[in-house]
Short mmCIF file of C-alpha atoms in Angstrom, two decimals:
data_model
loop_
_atom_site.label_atom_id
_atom_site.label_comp_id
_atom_site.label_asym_id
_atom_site.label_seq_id
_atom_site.Cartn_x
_atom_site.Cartn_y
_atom_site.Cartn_z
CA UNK A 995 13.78 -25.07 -19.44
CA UNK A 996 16.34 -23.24 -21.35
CA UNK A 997 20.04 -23.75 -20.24
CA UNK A 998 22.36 -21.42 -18.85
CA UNK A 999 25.99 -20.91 -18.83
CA UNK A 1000 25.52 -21.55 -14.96
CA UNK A 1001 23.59 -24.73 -15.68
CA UNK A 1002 26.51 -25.82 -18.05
CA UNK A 1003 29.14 -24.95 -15.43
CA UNK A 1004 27.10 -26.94 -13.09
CA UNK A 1005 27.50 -30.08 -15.43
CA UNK A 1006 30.56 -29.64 -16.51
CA UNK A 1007 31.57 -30.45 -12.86
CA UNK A 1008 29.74 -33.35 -12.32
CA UNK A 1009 30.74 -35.08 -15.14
CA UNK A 1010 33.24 -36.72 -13.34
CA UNK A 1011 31.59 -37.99 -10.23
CA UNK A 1012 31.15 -41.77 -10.01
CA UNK A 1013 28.06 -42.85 -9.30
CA UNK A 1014 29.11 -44.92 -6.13
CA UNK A 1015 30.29 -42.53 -3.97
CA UNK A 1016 28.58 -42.14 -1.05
CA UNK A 1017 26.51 -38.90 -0.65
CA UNK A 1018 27.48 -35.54 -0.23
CA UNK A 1019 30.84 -36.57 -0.41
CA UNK A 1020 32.04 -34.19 -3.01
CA UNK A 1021 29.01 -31.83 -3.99
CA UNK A 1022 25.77 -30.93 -2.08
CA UNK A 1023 22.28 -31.31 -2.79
CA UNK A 1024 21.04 -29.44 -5.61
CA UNK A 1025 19.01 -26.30 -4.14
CA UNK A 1026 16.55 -25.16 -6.35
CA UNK A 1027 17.06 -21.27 -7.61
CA UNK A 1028 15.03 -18.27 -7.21
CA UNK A 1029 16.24 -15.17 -9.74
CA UNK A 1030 15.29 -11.88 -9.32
CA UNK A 1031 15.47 -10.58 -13.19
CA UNK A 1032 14.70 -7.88 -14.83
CA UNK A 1033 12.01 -8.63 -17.41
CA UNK A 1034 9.71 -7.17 -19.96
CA UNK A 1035 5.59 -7.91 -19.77
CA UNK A 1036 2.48 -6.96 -21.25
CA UNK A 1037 1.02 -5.67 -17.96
CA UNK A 1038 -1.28 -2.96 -19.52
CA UNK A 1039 -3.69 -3.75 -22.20
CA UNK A 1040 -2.98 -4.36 -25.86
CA UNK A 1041 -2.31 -1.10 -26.74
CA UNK A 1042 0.23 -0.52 -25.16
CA UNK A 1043 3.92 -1.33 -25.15
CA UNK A 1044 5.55 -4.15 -22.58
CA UNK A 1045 6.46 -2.88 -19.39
CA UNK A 1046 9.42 -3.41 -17.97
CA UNK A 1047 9.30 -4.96 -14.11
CA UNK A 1048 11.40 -6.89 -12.03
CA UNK A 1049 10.25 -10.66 -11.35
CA UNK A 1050 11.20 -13.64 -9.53
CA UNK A 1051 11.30 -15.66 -12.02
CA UNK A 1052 11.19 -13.08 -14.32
CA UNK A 1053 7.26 -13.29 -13.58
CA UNK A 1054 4.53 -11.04 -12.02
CA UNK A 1055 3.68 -12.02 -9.63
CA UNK A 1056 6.41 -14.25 -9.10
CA UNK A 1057 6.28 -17.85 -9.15
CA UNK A 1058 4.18 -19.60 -6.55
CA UNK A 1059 6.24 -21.62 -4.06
CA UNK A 1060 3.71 -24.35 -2.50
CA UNK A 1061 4.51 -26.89 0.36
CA UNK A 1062 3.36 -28.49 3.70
CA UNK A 1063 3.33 -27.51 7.13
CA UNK A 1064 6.50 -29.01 8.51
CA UNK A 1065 8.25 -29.41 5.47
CA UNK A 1066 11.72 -28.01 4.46
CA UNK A 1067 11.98 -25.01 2.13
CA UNK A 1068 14.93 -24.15 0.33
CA UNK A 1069 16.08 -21.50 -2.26
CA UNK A 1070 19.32 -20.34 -3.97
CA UNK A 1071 18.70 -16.74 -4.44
CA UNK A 1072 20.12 -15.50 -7.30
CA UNK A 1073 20.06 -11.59 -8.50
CA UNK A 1074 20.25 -10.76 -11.51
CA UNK A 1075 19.15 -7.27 -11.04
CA UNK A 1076 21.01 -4.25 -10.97
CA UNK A 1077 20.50 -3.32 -7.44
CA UNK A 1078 21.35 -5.12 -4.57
CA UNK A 1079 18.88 -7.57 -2.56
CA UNK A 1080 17.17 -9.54 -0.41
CA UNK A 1081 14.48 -11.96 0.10
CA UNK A 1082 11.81 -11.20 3.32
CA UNK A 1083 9.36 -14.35 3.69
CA UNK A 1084 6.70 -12.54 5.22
CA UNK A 1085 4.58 -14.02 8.18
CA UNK A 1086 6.76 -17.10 8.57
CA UNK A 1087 7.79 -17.66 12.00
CA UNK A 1088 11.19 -19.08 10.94
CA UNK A 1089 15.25 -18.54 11.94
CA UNK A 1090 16.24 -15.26 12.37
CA UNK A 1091 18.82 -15.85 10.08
CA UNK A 1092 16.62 -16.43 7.68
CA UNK A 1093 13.93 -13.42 7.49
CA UNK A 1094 16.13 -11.44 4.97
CA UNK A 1095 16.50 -8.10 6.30
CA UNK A 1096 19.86 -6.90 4.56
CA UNK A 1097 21.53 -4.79 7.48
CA UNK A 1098 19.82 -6.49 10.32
CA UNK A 1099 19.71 -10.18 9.44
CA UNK A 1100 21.72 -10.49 6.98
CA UNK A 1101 23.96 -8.37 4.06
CA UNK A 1102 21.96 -7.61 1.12
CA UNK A 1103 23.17 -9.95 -1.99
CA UNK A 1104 24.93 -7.63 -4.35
CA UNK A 1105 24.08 -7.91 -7.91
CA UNK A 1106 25.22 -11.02 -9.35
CA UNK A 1107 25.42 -12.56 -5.86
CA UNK A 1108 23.99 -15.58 -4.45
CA UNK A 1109 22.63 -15.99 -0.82
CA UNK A 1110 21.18 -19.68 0.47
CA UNK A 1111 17.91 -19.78 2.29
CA UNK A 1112 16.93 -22.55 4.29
CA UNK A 1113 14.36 -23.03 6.74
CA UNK A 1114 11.17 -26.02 7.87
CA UNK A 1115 7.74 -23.87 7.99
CA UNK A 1116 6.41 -24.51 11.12
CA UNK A 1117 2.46 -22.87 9.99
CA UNK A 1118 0.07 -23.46 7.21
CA UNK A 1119 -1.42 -20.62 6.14
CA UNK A 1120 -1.11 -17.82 3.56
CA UNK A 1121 2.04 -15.51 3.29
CA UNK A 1122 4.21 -14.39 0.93
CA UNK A 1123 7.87 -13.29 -0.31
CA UNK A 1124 9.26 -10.05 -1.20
CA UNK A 1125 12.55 -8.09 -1.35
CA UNK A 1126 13.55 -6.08 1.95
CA UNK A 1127 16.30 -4.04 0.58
CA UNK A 1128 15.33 -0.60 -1.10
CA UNK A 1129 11.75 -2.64 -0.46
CA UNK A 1130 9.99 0.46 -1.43
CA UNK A 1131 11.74 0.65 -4.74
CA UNK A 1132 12.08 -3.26 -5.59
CA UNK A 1133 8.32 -4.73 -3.90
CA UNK A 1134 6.42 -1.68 -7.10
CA UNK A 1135 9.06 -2.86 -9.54
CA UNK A 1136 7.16 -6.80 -8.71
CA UNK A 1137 9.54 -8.24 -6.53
CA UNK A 1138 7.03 -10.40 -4.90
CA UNK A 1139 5.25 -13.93 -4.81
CA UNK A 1140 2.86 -15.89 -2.82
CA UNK A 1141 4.27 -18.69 -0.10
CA UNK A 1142 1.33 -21.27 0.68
CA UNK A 1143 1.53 -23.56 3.63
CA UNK A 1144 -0.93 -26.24 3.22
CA UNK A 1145 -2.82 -27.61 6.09
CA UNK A 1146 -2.04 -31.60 6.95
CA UNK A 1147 -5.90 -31.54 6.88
CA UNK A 1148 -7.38 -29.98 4.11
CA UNK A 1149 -10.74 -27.84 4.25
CA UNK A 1150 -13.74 -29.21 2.42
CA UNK A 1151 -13.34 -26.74 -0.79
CA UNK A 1152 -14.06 -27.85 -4.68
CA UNK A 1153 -10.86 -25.35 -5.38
CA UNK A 1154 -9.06 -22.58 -4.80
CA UNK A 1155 -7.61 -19.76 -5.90
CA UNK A 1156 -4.53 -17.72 -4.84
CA UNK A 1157 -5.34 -13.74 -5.71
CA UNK A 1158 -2.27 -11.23 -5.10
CA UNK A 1159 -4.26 -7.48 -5.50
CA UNK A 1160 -1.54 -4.97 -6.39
CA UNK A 1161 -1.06 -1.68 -7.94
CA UNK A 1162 1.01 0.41 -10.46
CA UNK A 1163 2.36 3.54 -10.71
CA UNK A 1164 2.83 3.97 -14.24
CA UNK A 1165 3.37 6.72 -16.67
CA UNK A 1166 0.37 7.19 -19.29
CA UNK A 1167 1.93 7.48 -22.42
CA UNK A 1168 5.25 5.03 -21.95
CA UNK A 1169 3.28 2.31 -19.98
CA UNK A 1170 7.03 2.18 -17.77
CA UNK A 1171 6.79 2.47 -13.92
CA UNK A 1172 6.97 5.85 -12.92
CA UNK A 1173 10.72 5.87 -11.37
CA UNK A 1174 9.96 8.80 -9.19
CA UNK A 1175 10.38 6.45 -6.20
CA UNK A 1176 11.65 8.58 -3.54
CA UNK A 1177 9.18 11.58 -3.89
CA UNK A 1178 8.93 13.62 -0.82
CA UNK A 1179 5.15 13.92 -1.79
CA UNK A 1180 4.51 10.36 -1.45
CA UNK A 1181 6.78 9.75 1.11
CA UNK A 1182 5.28 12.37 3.18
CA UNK A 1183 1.66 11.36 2.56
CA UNK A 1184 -0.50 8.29 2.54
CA UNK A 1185 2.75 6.74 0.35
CA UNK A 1186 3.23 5.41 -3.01
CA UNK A 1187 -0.51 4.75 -4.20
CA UNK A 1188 -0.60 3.68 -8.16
CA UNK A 1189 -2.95 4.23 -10.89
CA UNK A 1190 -3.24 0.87 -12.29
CA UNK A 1191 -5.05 -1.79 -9.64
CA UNK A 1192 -3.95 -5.42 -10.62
CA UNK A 1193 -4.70 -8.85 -9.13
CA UNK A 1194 -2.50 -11.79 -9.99
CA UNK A 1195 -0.83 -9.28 -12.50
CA UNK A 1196 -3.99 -8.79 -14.97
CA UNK A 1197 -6.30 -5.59 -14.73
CA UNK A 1198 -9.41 -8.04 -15.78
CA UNK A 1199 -8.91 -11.09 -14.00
CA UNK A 1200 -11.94 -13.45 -14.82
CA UNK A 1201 -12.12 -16.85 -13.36
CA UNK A 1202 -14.74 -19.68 -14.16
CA UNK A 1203 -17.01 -21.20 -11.56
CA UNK A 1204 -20.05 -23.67 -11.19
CA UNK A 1205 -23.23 -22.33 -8.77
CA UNK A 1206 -22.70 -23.91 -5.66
CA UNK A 1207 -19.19 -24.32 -6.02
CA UNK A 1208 -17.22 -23.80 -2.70
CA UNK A 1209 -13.29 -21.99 -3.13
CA UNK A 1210 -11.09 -21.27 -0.51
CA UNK A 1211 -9.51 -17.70 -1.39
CA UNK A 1212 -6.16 -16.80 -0.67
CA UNK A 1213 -6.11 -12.58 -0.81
CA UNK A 1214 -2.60 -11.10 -0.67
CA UNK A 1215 -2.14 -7.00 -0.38
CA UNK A 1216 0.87 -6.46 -1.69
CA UNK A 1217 1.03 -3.37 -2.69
CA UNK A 1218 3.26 -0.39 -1.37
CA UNK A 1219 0.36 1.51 0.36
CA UNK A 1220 -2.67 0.74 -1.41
CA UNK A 1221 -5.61 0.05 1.11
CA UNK A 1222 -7.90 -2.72 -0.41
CA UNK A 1223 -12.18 -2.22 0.77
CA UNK A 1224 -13.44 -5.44 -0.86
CA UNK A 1225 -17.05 -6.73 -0.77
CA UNK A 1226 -18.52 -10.15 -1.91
CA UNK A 1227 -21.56 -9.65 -4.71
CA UNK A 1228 -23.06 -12.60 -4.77
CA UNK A 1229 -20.98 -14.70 -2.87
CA UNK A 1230 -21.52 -15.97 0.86
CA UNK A 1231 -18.13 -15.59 2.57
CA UNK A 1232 -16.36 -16.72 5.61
CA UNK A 1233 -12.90 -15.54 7.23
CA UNK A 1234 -10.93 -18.76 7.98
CA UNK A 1235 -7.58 -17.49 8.65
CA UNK A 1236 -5.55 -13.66 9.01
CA UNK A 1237 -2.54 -13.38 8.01
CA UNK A 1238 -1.97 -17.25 7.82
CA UNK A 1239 -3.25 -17.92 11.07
CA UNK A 1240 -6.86 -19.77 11.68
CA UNK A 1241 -9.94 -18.55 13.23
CA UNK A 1242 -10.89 -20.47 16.15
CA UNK A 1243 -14.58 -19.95 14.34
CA UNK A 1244 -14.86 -19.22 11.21
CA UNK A 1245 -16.34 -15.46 10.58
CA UNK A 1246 -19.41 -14.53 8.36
CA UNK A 1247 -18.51 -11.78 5.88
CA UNK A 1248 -21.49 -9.65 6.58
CA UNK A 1249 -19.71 -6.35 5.28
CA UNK A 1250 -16.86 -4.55 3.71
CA UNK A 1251 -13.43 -6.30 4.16
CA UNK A 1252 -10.30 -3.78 4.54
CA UNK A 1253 -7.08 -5.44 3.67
CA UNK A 1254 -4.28 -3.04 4.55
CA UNK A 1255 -0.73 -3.54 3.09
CA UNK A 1256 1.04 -6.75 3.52
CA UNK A 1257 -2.10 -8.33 5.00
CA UNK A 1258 -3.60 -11.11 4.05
CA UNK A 1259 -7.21 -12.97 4.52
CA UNK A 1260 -8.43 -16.94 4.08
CA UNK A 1261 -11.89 -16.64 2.84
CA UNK A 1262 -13.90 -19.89 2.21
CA UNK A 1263 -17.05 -18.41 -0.42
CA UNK A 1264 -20.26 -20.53 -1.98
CA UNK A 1265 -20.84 -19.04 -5.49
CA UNK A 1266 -24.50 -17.45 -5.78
CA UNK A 1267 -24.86 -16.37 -8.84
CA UNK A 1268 -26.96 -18.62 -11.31
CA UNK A 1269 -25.94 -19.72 -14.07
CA UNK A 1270 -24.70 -17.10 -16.92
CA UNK A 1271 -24.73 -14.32 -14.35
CA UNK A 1272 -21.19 -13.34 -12.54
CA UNK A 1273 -20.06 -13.43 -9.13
CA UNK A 1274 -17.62 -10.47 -8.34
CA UNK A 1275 -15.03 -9.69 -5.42
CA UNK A 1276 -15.73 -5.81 -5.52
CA UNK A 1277 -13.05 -2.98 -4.64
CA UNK A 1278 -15.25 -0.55 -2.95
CA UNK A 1279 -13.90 3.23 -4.39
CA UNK A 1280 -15.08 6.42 -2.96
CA UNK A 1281 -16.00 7.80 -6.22
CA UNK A 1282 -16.79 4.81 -7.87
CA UNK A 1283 -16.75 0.40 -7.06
CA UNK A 1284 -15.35 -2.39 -10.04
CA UNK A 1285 -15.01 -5.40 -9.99
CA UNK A 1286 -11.19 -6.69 -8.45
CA UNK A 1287 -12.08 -10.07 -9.96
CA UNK A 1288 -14.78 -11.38 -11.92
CA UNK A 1289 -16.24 -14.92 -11.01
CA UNK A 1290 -18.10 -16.16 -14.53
CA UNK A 1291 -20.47 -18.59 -13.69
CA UNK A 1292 -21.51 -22.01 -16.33
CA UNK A 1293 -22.66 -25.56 -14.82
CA UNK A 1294 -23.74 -26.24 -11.43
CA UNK A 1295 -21.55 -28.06 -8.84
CA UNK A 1296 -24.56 -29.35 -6.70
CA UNK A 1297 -28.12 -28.77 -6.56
CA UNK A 1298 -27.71 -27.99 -2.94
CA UNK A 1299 -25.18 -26.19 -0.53
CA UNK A 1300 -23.09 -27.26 1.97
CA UNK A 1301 -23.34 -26.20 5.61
CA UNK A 1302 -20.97 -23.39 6.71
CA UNK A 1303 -17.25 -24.50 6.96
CA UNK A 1304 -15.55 -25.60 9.99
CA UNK A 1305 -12.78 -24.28 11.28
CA UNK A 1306 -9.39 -24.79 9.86
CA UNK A 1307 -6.74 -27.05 12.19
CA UNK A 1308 -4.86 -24.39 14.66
CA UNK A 1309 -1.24 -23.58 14.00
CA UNK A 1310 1.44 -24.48 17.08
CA UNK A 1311 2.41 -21.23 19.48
CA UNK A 1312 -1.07 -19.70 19.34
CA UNK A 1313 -1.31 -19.51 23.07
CA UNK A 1314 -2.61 -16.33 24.30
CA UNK A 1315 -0.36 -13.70 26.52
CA UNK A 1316 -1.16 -13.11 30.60
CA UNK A 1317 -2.03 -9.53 30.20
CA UNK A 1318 -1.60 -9.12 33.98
CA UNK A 1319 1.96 -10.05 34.39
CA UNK A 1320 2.87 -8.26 30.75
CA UNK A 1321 6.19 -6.11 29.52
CA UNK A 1322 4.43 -2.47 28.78
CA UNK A 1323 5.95 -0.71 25.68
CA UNK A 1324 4.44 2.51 23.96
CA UNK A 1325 5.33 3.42 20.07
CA UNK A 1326 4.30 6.82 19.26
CA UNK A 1327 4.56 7.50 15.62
CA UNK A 1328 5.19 10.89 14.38
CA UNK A 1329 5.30 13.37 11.47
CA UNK A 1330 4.48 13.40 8.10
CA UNK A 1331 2.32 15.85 6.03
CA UNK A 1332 0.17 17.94 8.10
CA UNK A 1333 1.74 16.11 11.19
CA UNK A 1334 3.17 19.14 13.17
CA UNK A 1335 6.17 17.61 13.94
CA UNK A 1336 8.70 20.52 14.78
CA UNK A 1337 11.57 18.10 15.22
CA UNK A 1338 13.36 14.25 15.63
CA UNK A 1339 16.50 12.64 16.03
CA UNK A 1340 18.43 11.80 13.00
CA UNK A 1341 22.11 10.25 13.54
CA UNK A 1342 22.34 11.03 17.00
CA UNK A 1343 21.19 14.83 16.50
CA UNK A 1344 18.35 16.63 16.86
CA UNK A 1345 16.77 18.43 13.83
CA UNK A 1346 13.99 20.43 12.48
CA UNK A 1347 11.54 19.52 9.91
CA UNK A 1348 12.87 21.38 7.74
CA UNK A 1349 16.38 19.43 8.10
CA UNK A 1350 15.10 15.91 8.21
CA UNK A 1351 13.29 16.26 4.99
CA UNK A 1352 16.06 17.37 3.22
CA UNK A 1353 17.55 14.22 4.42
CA UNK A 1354 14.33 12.46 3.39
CA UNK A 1355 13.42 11.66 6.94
CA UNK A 1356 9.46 12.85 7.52
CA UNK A 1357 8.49 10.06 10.40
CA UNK A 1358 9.46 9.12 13.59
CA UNK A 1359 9.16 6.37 15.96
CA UNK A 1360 9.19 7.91 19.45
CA UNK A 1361 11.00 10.93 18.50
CA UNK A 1362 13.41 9.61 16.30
CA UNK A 1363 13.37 9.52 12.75
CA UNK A 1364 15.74 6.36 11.62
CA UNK A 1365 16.62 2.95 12.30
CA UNK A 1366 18.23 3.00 15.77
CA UNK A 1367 21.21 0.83 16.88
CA UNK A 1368 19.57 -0.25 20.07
CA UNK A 1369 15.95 -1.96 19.84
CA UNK A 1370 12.95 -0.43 21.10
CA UNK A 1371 13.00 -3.42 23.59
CA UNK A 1372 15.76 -5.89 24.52
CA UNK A 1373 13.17 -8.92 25.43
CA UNK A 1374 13.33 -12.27 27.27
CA UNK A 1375 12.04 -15.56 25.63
CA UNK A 1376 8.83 -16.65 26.72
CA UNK A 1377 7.63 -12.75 27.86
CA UNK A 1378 4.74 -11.45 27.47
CA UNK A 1379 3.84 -7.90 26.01
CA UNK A 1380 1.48 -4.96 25.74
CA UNK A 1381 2.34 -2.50 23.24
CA UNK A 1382 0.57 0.39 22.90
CA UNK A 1383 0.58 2.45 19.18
CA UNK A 1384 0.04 5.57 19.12
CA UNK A 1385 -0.49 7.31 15.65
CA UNK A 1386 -0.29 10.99 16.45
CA UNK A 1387 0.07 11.77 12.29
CA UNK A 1388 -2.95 11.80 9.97
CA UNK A 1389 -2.35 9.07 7.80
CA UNK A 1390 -3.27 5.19 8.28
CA UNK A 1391 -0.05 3.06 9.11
CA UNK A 1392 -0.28 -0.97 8.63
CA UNK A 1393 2.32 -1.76 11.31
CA UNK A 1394 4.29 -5.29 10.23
CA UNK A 1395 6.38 -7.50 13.30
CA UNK A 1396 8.57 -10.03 11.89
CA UNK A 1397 9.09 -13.24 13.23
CA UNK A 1398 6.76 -13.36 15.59
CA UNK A 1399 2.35 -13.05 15.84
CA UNK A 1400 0.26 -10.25 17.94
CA UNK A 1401 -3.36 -10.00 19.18
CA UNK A 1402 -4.90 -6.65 19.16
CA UNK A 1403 -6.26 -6.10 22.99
CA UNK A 1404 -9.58 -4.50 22.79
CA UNK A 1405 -10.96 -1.37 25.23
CA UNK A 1406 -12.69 -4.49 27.15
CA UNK A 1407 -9.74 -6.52 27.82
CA UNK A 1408 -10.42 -8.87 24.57
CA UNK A 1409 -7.72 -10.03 22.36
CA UNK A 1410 -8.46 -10.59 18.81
CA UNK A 1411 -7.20 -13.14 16.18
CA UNK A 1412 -3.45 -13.56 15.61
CA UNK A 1413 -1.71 -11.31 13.05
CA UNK A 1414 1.38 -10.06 12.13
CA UNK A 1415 0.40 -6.76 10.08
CA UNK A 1416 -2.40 -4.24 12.27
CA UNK A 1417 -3.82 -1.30 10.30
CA UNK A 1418 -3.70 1.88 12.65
CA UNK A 1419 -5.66 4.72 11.40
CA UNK A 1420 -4.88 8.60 11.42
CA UNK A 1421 -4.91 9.93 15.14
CA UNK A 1422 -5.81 6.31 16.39
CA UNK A 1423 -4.09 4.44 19.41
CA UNK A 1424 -4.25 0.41 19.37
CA UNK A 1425 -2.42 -2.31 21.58
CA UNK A 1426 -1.30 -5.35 20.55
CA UNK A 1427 -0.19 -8.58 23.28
CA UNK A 1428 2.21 -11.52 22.07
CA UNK A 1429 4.62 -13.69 23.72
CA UNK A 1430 8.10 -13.38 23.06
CA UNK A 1431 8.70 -16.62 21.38
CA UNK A 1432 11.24 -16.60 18.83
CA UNK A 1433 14.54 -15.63 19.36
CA UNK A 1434 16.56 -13.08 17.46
CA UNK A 1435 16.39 -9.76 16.28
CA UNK A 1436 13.36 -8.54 14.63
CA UNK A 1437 11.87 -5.76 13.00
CA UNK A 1438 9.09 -3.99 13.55
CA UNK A 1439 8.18 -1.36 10.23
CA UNK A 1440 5.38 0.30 8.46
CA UNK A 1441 3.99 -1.48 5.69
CA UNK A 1442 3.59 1.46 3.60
CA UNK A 1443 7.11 1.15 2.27
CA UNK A 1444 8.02 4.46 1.71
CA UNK A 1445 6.97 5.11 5.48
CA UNK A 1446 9.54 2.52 6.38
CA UNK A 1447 12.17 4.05 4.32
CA UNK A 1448 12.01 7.63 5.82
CA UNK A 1449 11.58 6.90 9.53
CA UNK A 1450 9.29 4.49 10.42
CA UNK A 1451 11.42 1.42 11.31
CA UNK A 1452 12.79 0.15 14.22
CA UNK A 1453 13.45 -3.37 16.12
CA UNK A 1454 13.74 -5.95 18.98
CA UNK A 1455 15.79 -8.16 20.48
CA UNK A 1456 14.65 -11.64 22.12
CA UNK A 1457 17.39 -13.30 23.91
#
């Protein structure tokens, strides 16, 4: 660890302590940091120069933060980047002073700034930070890392593997992010989609396994608005948990798996593939498919395979919502490229298309294209909720509630698994149920990022 003038400072005013005071008396418990830094890496090949990116930890992705369900997790946020910031710990179902949302939660921490986070993970599961201020900008730049929440019981796996798939806008001939982050072309459209697909930060990830070797895999989208189609070449596959929360059953992979922005998927996979051969998790193009991450396969773990995996231990709150007695609210999103949205509400006035673009507003959330200073619904603890989404624009949105979990609600009546993040396609309504059971106020966003940041964001309250 190299030493900083902080880290001196630090020392310099403990050196006078005596080591029998009682403590806390005169300085608190150390709390580990977390930088956001500016930082140069070799993200393309060889060839080409270092590429400048922002990192926690100066790292891409950033560093992996790792504890148990129930424990305490704390982080002195530091930024050392130009811009100010924030930290979102996405999925968690923590404080709402905690979910670092500058301007709703909290004030973004200016450059140079510190800001303490502090908060007991109630779920195991998969989930993972990123920045929330200028998200769109900072979350391409690399300002993200995986949060794991280990299970008191663990699943019967040899290993696993933590895979963050991410992508890169970047200019051909520099190698440097393309800085063109507020494009009305991408903002407009489908959102910022790069031309360099990454997982764990490499472009040819290749991981060694044994035939017959059982992994648990932890697959994190997060990308701006890159939609992930993965399929398993020989590998058999199970879905364990979505977006950190556990199937009651665990579900046979039996085709492609679509893994929308910010979402995330527990897979439990037996390795196939013989010896000397390869096992692949495969990005399914349109034009073409290649290999996401290659699975090189020496030795054999057993001569024989297990039986399919039970089902990992349920998280607390997973109780399902009374659709009869439930709160109705309708979203209808709006606008965007090809839309036909004539006009929206934009600081309390009411504007063409023409207008709000020029202010670099293209989407709407029933009729109005900004963050709103009353919530879409002022909510009671303990309620239950339908909400219906209606996408009335052409483009896919991957719709993202902090703070709390959702169940889509079928045509039948079914509800699905928990979530947090729901993929809504072009022209497509869904409903999602939950119980209002975590007080605050929370927002609810697209997970394409630049969506977010020119209209589609709004919020509730839960008093």
């Amino acid at each position: 660890m190299i030493a900083t003038r902080r880290d001196a400072l630090k020392l310099a005013g403990l050196a006078g302590l005596g080591a029998g005071l009682p403590r806390g008396l005169f300085a608190a418990e150390e709390i580990p940091e977390l930088a956001a830094q500016v930082a140069r890496l070799q993200l393309l090949p060889d060839s080409y120069p270092q590429t400048e990116v922002w990192g926690y930890g100066g790292t891409i992705p950033g560093r992996e933060i790792r504890l148990g369900q129930g424990q305490r997790l704390r982080r002195r946020f530091v930024n050392d980047l130009p811009q100010a910031s924030s930290i979102h710990w996405h999925g968690i179902r923590i404080d709402n002073a905690m979910d670092g949302v500058s301007g709703l939660t909290q004030d973004a921490v200016a450059p140079g700034g510190t800001f303490d986070y502090d908060f007991v993970t109630p779920d195991a599961g998969t989930y993972w930070y990123h920045a929330h201020n200028r998200s769109w900008e900072q979350v391409a730049r690399g300002l993200h890392g995986p949060l794991i929440v280990d299970e008191a019981e663990a699943p019967d796996v040899d290993r696993e593997e933590v895979l963050i798939l991410d992508d890169w806008l970047l200019n051909p001939e520099t190698g440097q992010i393309d800085d063109s982050f507020d494009h009305p072309m991408m903002m407009s459209h489908g959102g910022r989609t790069g031309n360099y697909v990454t997982t764990n930060g490499r472009y040819n990830l290749s991981l060694p396994v044994r035939r017959h070797e059982r992994l648990r895999l932890r697959l994190i989208n997060a990308s701006n608005a890159r939609i992930f189609p993965l399929r398993l070449s020989r590998l058999e596959g199970w879905i364990v948990a979505l977006d950190g929360m556990p199937l009651a059953t665990p579900a046979p992979v039996e085709d492609v798996l679509v893994l929308g922005p910010a979402q995330r998927t527990d897979l439990i996979v037996d390795v196939l593939a013989d010896e000397g051969e390869t096992a692949d998790l495969v990005h399914v193009g349109d034009a073409e498919n290649f290999s996401q991450v290659v699975f090189t396969v020496s030795g054999t773990a057993s001569q024989t395979r297990r039986a399919a995996p039970v089902a990992l231990p349920p998280n607390p709150k997973m109780d399902r919502p009374d659709l009869a007695g439930a709160t109705p609210l309708r979203l209808v999103m709006s606008g965007g490229a090809m839309g036909g949205m004539d006009s929206a509400i934009l600081n309390g006035e009411r504007m063409g298309f023409r207008e709000l673009a020029a202010a670099g507003r293209f989407w709407a959330f029933n009729g109005v294209a900004e963050m709103t200073d009353t919530p879409l619904a002022d909510l009671g603890l303990g309620e239950p909720v339908r909400l219906e989404i209606v996408n009335d624009t052409v483009f896919p949105h991957a719709m993202h509630l902090h703070g709390m979990h959702f169940r889509e609600v079928s045509k039948d009546g079914a509800l699905g698994p928990l979530r947090d993040t729901i993929l809504v396609g072009g022209r497509e309504t869904r409903e999602i149920a939950f119980i209002v059971d975590n007080p605050g106020d929370w927002l609810f966003h697209c997970h394409m990022l630049g969506h977010a940041a020119s209209g589609m964001t709004t919020w509730v309250r839960v008093t």
